Amino acid sequence: MNNAIGAAVERFDAERWRYEEAAELVVSRIRKTADEAKIGCTVTGRAKDVRSFHKKIFSKNYMDPWGDVTDKAGVRAVVRSARDVDRLLEHLKREFGAGILAVEDKRQVANPAVLAYSGVHVQVIALPQTDSWELIECEVQLRTAVQDAWSIVSHQVLYKPVLSLPQDLQHAAYRLVALVEMFDEEVQRIMDALPGLPGSDVVDLLE
């Protein structure tokens, strides 16, 4: 371990509690926002594991081992349907305002020949800079339930590999992405049809 990596890992180990607190603050704001917008949403947050922090620095070969890792604090918001991802994103833009640093929509197709991860990442300011501490960013991942399931399964073998998978195994994994997209599309189609079905007004009243 070189000196820069060692110093970054040691620092994160000592300051990780701050990133735990920052993630919880973002979780609270997102839950409040989703409740006010009446969006069904499961929100969880965490600080990155120290071993994961070390692994990311090693595998990415970052020039700045501390500053280049922008997901030391992370939050995951899982919603019911694909359209709820967009609804929640719009409400979060209003909630965080200038505190949103970047939005990355991974649903946009860059290469139609490649199946890839689908979701929306929002980089927000979790805690502002003070005289004592630097600004803390938090990566917020917005996903549907099936996108979340796919992410959990594929996380270790596709997106943070130290070893590369053979092409046939990569292809087998990416085939599952097509199923994820089809699942979300069919769920959205069913949900769009529900309000027009007989008895839907009674269901709305019970809810």
mmCIF file of C-alpha atoms in Angstrom:
data_model
loop_
_atom_site.group_PDB
_atom_site.id
_atom_site.type_symbol
_atom_site.label_atom_id
_atom_site.label_comp_id
_atom_site.label_asym_id
_atom_site.label_seq_id
_atom_site.Cartn_x
_atom_site.Cartn_y
_atom_site.Cartn_z
ATOM 1 C CA MET A 1 0.000 0.000 0.000
ATOM 2 C CA ASN A 2 1.538 3.318 -1.025
ATOM 3 C CA ASN A 3 1.566 6.300 1.325
ATOM 4 C CA ALA A 4 -1.353 8.148 -0.333
ATOM 5 C CA ILE A 5 -3.648 5.112 -0.263
ATOM 6 C CA GLY A 6 -2.649 4.239 3.288
ATOM 7 C CA ALA A 7 -3.306 7.778 4.476
ATOM 8 C CA ALA A 8 -6.712 7.868 2.768
ATOM 9 C CA VAL A 9 -7.804 4.529 4.253
ATOM 10 C CA GLU A 10 -6.602 5.523 7.716
ATOM 11 C CA ARG A 11 -8.404 8.861 7.495
ATOM 12 C CA PHE A 12 -11.655 7.291 6.336
ATOM 13 C CA ASP A 13 -11.512 4.743 9.133
ATOM 14 C CA ALA A 14 -11.190 7.597 11.643
ATOM 15 C CA GLU A 15 -13.852 9.841 10.076
ATOM 16 C CA ARG A 16 -16.339 7.230 8.891
ATOM 17 C CA TRP A 17 -18.788 8.142 11.675
ATOM 18 C CA ARG A 18 -19.284 11.545 10.064
ATOM 19 C CA TYR A 19 -20.330 9.907 6.797
ATOM 20 C CA GLU A 20 -22.756 7.650 8.675
ATOM 21 C CA GLU A 21 -24.391 10.737 10.189
ATOM 22 C CA ALA A 22 -24.441 12.485 6.816
ATOM 23 C CA ALA A 23 -26.150 9.517 5.148
ATOM 24 C CA GLU A 24 -28.812 9.426 7.870
ATOM 25 C CA LEU A 25 -29.539 13.128 7.376
ATOM 26 C CA VAL A 26 -30.085 12.555 3.653
ATOM 27 C CA VAL A 27 -32.268 9.510 4.383
ATOM 28 C CA SER A 28 -34.501 11.642 6.626
ATOM 29 C CA ARG A 29 -34.886 14.347 3.985
ATOM 30 C CA ILE A 30 -35.745 11.857 1.246
ATOM 31 C CA ARG A 31 -38.276 10.032 3.421
ATOM 32 C CA LYS A 32 -39.957 13.332 4.255
ATOM 33 C CA THR A 33 -39.983 14.359 0.598
ATOM 34 C CA ALA A 34 -41.417 11.016 -0.547
ATOM 35 C CA ASP A 35 -44.104 11.077 2.162
ATOM 36 C CA GLU A 36 -45.185 14.590 1.227
ATOM 37 C CA ALA A 37 -45.350 13.604 -2.452
ATOM 38 C CA LYS A 38 -47.202 10.368 -1.596
ATOM 39 C CA ILE A 39 -44.553 8.247 -3.302
ATOM 40 C CA GLY A 40 -44.125 4.752 -1.882
ATOM 41 C CA CYS A 41 -40.429 4.499 -1.154
ATOM 42 C CA THR A 42 -37.958 2.467 0.911
ATOM 43 C CA VAL A 43 -34.907 4.528 1.848
ATOM 44 C CA THR A 44 -31.687 3.235 3.377
ATOM 45 C CA GLY A 45 -28.305 4.840 3.908
ATOM 46 C CA ARG A 46 -24.803 3.939 4.963
ATOM 47 C CA ALA A 47 -21.216 5.008 5.003
ATOM 48 C CA LYS A 48 -18.996 2.992 2.711
ATOM 49 C CA ASP A 49 -17.288 0.047 4.350
ATOM 50 C CA VAL A 50 -13.588 0.712 4.937
ATOM 51 C CA ARG A 51 -12.637 -2.412 2.987
ATOM 52 C CA SER A 52 -14.853 -1.322 0.075
ATOM 53 C CA PHE A 53 -13.238 2.114 0.197
ATOM 54 C CA HIS A 54 -9.793 0.511 -0.007
ATOM 55 C CA LYS A 55 -10.873 -1.850 -2.794
ATOM 56 C CA LYS A 56 -12.298 0.983 -4.879
ATOM 57 C CA ILE A 57 -9.131 3.036 -4.608
ATOM 58 C CA PHE A 58 -7.040 0.012 -5.570
ATOM 59 C CA SER A 59 -9.202 -1.116 -8.513
ATOM 60 C CA LYS A 60 -9.767 2.383 -9.948
ATOM 61 C CA ASN A 61 -6.153 3.516 -9.513
ATOM 62 C CA TYR A 62 -7.282 6.994 -8.483
ATOM 63 C CA MET A 63 -4.805 9.859 -8.626
ATOM 64 C CA ASP A 64 -6.393 11.388 -5.513
ATOM 65 C CA PRO A 65 -7.338 8.434 -3.291
ATOM 66 C CA TRP A 66 -9.346 10.624 -0.914
ATOM 67 C CA GLY A 67 -11.028 13.188 -3.143
ATOM 68 C CA ASP A 68 -11.884 10.893 -6.062
ATOM 69 C CA VAL A 69 -14.179 8.659 -3.972
ATOM 70 C CA THR A 70 -17.434 10.632 -3.963
ATOM 71 C CA ASP A 71 -19.691 7.908 -2.541
ATOM 72 C CA LYS A 72 -18.207 7.666 0.951
ATOM 73 C CA ALA A 73 -21.786 8.289 2.051
ATOM 74 C CA GLY A 74 -24.535 6.621 0.054
ATOM 75 C CA VAL A 75 -28.323 6.422 0.092
ATOM 76 C CA ARG A 76 -30.630 4.099 -1.824
ATOM 77 C CA ALA A 77 -34.266 4.989 -2.523
ATOM 78 C CA VAL A 78 -36.319 2.102 -3.936
ATOM 79 C CA VAL A 79 -39.712 2.949 -5.449
ATOM 80 C CA ARG A 80 -42.581 0.895 -6.864
ATOM 81 C CA SER A 81 -42.473 1.796 -10.540
ATOM 82 C CA ALA A 82 -40.263 3.346 -13.203
ATOM 83 C CA ARG A 83 -42.370 6.506 -13.327
ATOM 84 C CA ASP A 84 -41.935 6.965 -9.574
ATOM 85 C CA VAL A 85 -38.194 7.284 -10.151
ATOM 86 C CA ASP A 86 -38.839 10.398 -12.253
ATOM 87 C CA ARG A 87 -41.431 11.748 -9.807
ATOM 88 C CA LEU A 88 -39.097 11.366 -6.850
ATOM 89 C CA LEU A 89 -36.221 12.916 -8.789
ATOM 90 C CA GLU A 90 -38.249 16.051 -9.492
ATOM 91 C CA HIS A 91 -39.247 16.388 -5.840
ATOM 92 C CA LEU A 92 -35.644 15.895 -4.709
ATOM 93 C CA LYS A 93 -34.502 18.643 -7.044
ATOM 94 C CA ARG A 94 -36.847 20.990 -5.214
ATOM 95 C CA GLU A 95 -35.872 19.660 -1.778
ATOM 96 C CA PHE A 96 -32.094 19.951 -2.239
ATOM 97 C CA GLY A 97 -32.044 22.845 -4.716
ATOM 98 C CA ALA A 98 -28.504 24.142 -5.156
ATOM 99 C CA GLY A 99 -27.344 21.258 -2.972
ATOM 100 C CA ILE A 100 -27.599 18.936 -5.975
ATOM 101 C CA LEU A 101 -24.157 18.637 -7.533
ATOM 102 C CA ALA A 102 -24.915 16.244 -10.388
ATOM 103 C CA VAL A 103 -27.583 13.960 -11.828
ATOM 104 C CA GLU A 104 -26.585 10.880 -13.827
ATOM 105 C CA ASP A 105 -29.403 9.051 -15.582
ATOM 106 C CA LYS A 106 -28.069 5.596 -16.361
ATOM 107 C CA ARG A 107 -31.299 4.693 -18.161
ATOM 108 C CA GLN A 108 -30.161 6.717 -21.171
ATOM 109 C CA VAL A 109 -28.882 4.414 -23.901
ATOM 110 C CA ALA A 110 -25.345 5.371 -24.940
ATOM 111 C CA ASN A 111 -24.737 2.230 -26.987
ATOM 112 C CA PRO A 112 -27.794 0.275 -28.231
ATOM 113 C CA ALA A 113 -25.665 -2.842 -28.624
ATOM 114 C CA VAL A 114 -24.812 -2.939 -24.912
ATOM 115 C CA LEU A 115 -27.128 -3.809 -22.033
ATOM 116 C CA ALA A 116 -26.073 -2.042 -18.861
ATOM 117 C CA TYR A 117 -27.114 -0.987 -15.366
ATOM 118 C CA SER A 118 -30.248 1.156 -15.187
ATOM 119 C CA GLY A 119 -30.993 3.719 -12.493
ATOM 120 C CA VAL A 120 -30.570 7.365 -11.568
ATOM 121 C CA HIS A 121 -27.730 8.682 -9.392
ATOM 122 C CA VAL A 122 -28.008 12.065 -7.702
ATOM 123 C CA GLN A 123 -24.980 13.620 -6.025
ATOM 124 C CA VAL A 124 -26.036 15.919 -3.180
ATOM 125 C CA ILE A 125 -24.430 17.948 -0.427
ATOM 126 C CA ALA A 126 -25.156 16.090 2.793
ATOM 127 C CA LEU A 127 -23.273 18.421 5.134
ATOM 128 C CA PRO A 128 -21.843 21.842 4.209
ATOM 129 C CA GLN A 129 -18.258 22.804 4.785
ATOM 130 C CA THR A 130 -17.442 24.345 8.170
ATOM 131 C CA ASP A 131 -14.334 25.750 9.789
ATOM 132 C CA SER A 132 -13.652 22.321 11.259
ATOM 133 C CA TRP A 133 -14.752 19.906 8.512
ATOM 134 C CA GLU A 134 -14.860 19.746 4.758
ATOM 135 C CA LEU A 135 -18.053 19.443 2.717
ATOM 136 C CA ILE A 136 -19.554 15.930 2.658
ATOM 137 C CA GLU A 137 -21.203 14.638 -0.499
ATOM 138 C CA CYS A 138 -23.678 11.786 -0.659
ATOM 139 C CA GLU A 139 -24.529 9.613 -3.649
ATOM 140 C CA VAL A 140 -28.276 8.961 -3.849
ATOM 141 C CA GLN A 141 -29.344 6.022 -6.017
ATOM 142 C CA LEU A 142 -32.947 5.993 -7.235
ATOM 143 C CA ARG A 143 -34.176 2.585 -8.372
ATOM 144 C CA THR A 144 -37.191 0.391 -8.846
ATOM 145 C CA ALA A 145 -37.384 -2.819 -6.812
ATOM 146 C CA VAL A 146 -36.226 -4.995 -9.716
ATOM 147 C CA GLN A 147 -33.363 -2.623 -10.540
ATOM 148 C CA ASP A 148 -32.324 -2.860 -6.913
ATOM 149 C CA ALA A 149 -32.431 -6.665 -6.988
ATOM 150 C CA TRP A 150 -30.293 -6.706 -10.141
ATOM 151 C CA SER A 151 -27.827 -4.274 -8.612
ATOM 152 C CA ILE A 152 -27.375 -6.399 -5.495
ATOM 153 C CA VAL A 153 -26.733 -9.544 -7.534
ATOM 154 C CA SER A 154 -24.372 -7.921 -10.043
ATOM 155 C CA HIS A 155 -22.538 -5.533 -7.710
ATOM 156 C CA GLN A 156 -19.500 -7.657 -6.951
ATOM 157 C CA VAL A 157 -19.072 -9.371 -10.317
ATOM 158 C CA LEU A 158 -19.644 -6.541 -12.791
ATOM 159 C CA TYR A 159 -19.158 -3.067 -11.401
ATOM 160 C CA LYS A 160 -16.306 -3.382 -8.950
ATOM 161 C CA PRO A 161 -14.274 -6.327 -10.187
ATOM 162 C CA VAL A 162 -10.630 -6.769 -9.373
ATOM 163 C CA LEU A 163 -10.625 -9.626 -11.891
ATOM 164 C CA SER A 164 -12.343 -9.378 -15.287
ATOM 165 C CA LEU A 165 -15.074 -11.859 -16.179
ATOM 166 C CA PRO A 166 -14.736 -13.878 -19.389
ATOM 167 C CA GLN A 167 -16.874 -12.501 -22.211
ATOM 168 C CA ASP A 168 -19.383 -15.349 -22.111
ATOM 169 C CA LEU A 169 -20.090 -14.732 -18.422
ATOM 170 C CA GLN A 170 -20.333 -10.971 -18.962
ATOM 171 C CA HIS A 171 -22.843 -11.616 -21.739
ATOM 172 C CA ALA A 172 -24.863 -13.965 -19.524
ATOM 173 C CA ALA A 173 -25.024 -11.328 -16.791
ATOM 174 C CA TYR A 174 -26.022 -8.513 -19.129
ATOM 175 C CA ARG A 175 -28.837 -10.615 -20.614
ATOM 176 C CA LEU A 176 -30.529 -10.246 -17.243
ATOM 177 C CA VAL A 177 -30.703 -6.480 -17.782
ATOM 178 C CA ALA A 178 -33.206 -7.049 -20.600
ATOM 179 C CA LEU A 179 -35.437 -8.921 -18.159
ATOM 180 C CA VAL A 180 -35.132 -6.062 -15.670
ATOM 181 C CA GLU A 181 -36.264 -3.521 -18.277
ATOM 182 C CA MET A 182 -39.155 -5.716 -19.437
ATOM 183 C CA PHE A 183 -40.272 -6.309 -15.850
ATOM 184 C CA ASP A 184 -40.414 -2.582 -15.071
ATOM 185 C CA GLU A 185 -42.246 -1.805 -18.312
ATOM 186 C CA GLU A 186 -44.920 -4.422 -17.606
ATOM 187 C CA VAL A 187 -45.321 -3.279 -13.995
ATOM 188 C CA GLN A 188 -45.810 0.299 -15.214
ATOM 189 C CA ARG A 189 -48.336 -0.827 -17.846
ATOM 190 C CA ILE A 190 -50.385 -2.677 -15.213
ATOM 191 C CA MET A 191 -50.257 0.246 -12.773
ATOM 192 C CA ASP A 192 -51.350 2.666 -15.493
ATOM 193 C CA ALA A 193 -54.365 0.440 -16.221
ATOM 194 C CA LEU A 194 -55.488 0.059 -12.591
ATOM 195 C CA PRO A 195 -57.297 3.426 -12.233
ATOM 196 C CA GLY A 196 -59.628 2.514 -15.125
ATOM 197 C CA LEU A 197 -60.689 -0.849 -13.715
ATOM 198 C CA PRO A 198 -64.067 -1.354 -11.991
ATOM 199 C CA GLY A 199 -63.749 -0.883 -8.247
ATOM 200 C CA SER A 200 -60.596 1.218 -8.393
ATOM 201 C CA ASP A 201 -62.351 4.102 -6.619
ATOM 202 C CA VAL A 202 -63.067 1.824 -3.659
ATOM 203 C CA VAL A 203 -59.432 0.725 -3.543
ATOM 204 C CA ASP A 204 -58.305 4.382 -3.537
ATOM 205 C CA LEU A 205 -60.675 5.110 -0.671
ATOM 206 C CA LEU A 206 -59.377 2.181 1.381
ATOM 207 C CA GLU A 207 -55.812 3.263 0.823
#
